[in-house]
XYZ file of N, CA and C in Angstrom:
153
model
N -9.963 -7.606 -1.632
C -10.114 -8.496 -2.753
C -8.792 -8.612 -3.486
N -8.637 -9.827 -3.981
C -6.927 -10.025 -4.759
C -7.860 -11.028 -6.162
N -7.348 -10.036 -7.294
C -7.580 -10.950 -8.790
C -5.559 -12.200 -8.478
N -6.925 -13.430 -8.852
C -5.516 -14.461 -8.774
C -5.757 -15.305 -9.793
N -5.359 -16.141 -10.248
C -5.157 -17.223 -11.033
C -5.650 -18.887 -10.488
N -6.041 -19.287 -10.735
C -6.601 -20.657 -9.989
C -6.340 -21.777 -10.734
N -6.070 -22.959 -11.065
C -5.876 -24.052 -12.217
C -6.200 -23.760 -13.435
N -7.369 -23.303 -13.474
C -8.474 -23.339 -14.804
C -8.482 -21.937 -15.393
N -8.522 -21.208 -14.733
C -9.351 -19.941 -14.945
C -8.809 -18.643 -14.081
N -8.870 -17.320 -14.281
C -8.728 -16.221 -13.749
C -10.111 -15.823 -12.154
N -9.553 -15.543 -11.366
C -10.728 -15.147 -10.425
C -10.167 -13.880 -9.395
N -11.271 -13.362 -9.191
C -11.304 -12.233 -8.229
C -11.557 -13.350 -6.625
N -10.952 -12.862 -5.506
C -10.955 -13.557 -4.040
C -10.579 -12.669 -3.034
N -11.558 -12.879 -1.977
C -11.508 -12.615 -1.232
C -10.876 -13.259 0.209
N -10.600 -12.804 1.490
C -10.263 -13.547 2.407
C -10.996 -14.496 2.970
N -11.454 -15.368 3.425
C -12.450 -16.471 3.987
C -11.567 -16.583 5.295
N -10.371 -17.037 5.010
C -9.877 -17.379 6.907
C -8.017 -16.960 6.699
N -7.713 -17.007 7.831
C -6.479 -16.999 8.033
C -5.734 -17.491 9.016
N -5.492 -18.802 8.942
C -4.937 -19.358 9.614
C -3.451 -19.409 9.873
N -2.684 -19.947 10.738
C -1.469 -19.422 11.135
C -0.565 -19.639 9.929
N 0.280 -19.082 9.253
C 1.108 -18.864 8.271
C 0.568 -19.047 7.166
N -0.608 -18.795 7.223
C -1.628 -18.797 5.585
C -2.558 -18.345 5.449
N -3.364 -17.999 4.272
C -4.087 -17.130 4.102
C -4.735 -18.184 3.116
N -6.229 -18.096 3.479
C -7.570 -19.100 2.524
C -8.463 -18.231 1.781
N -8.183 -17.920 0.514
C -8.808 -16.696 -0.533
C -10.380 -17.645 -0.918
N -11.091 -17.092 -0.886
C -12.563 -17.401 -1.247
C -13.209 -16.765 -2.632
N -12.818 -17.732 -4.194
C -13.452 -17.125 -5.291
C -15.224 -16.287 -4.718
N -14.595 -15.328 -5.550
C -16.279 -14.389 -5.780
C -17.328 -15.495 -6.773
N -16.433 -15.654 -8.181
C -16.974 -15.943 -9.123
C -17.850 -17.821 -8.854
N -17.170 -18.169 -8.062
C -16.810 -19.948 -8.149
C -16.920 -20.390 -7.078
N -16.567 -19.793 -6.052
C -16.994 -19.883 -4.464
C -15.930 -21.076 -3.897
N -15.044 -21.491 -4.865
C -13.704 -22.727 -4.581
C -12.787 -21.635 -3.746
N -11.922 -22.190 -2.836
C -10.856 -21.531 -1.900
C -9.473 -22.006 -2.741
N -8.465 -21.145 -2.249
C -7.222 -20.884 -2.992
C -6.523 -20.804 -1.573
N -5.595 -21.142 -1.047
C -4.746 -21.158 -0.417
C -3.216 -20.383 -0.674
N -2.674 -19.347 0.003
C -1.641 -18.215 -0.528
C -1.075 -18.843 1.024
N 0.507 -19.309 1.097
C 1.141 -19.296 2.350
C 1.947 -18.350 2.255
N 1.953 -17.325 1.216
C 3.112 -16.256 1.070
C 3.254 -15.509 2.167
N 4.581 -15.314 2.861
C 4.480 -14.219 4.060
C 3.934 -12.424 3.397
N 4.202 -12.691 2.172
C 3.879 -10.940 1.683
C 2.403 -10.869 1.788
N 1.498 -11.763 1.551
C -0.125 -11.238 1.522
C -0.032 -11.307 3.256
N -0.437 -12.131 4.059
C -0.269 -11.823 5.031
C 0.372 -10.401 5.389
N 1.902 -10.429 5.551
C 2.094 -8.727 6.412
C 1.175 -7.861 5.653
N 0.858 -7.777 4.263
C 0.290 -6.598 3.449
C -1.387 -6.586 4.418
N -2.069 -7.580 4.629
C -3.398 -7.545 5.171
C -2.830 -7.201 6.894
N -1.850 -7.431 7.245
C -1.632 -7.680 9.060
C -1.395 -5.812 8.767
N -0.526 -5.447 8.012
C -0.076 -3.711 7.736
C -1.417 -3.219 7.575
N -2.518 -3.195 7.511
C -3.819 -2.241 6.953
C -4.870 -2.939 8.249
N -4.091 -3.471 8.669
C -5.302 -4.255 9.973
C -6.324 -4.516 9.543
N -6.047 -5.782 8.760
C -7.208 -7.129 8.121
C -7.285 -8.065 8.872
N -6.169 -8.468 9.180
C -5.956 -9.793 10.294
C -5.125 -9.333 11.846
């Protein structure tokens, strides 16, 4: 789970998918997706074998 920031509002998210050089966060609260292309969330989830 990653607390992130979204337009509006603060939210807790989870992973939903990960597609090649991106990562699709899935609000808990709101159930809207957030899109992160950062290479750091990626290696940090690829380092703990998430993806």
């Amino acid at each position: 789970m990653r607390w992130t920031t979204c337009p509006d509002r603060a939210t807790t998210c989870h992973v939903d998918r990960a597609p090649k050089g991106k990562v699709i966060l899935k609000s808990l609260e709101h159930g809207h997706v957030v899109e992160d292309a950062s290479s750091a969330l990626r290696a940090s989830l690829e380092h703990v074998q998430l993806l």
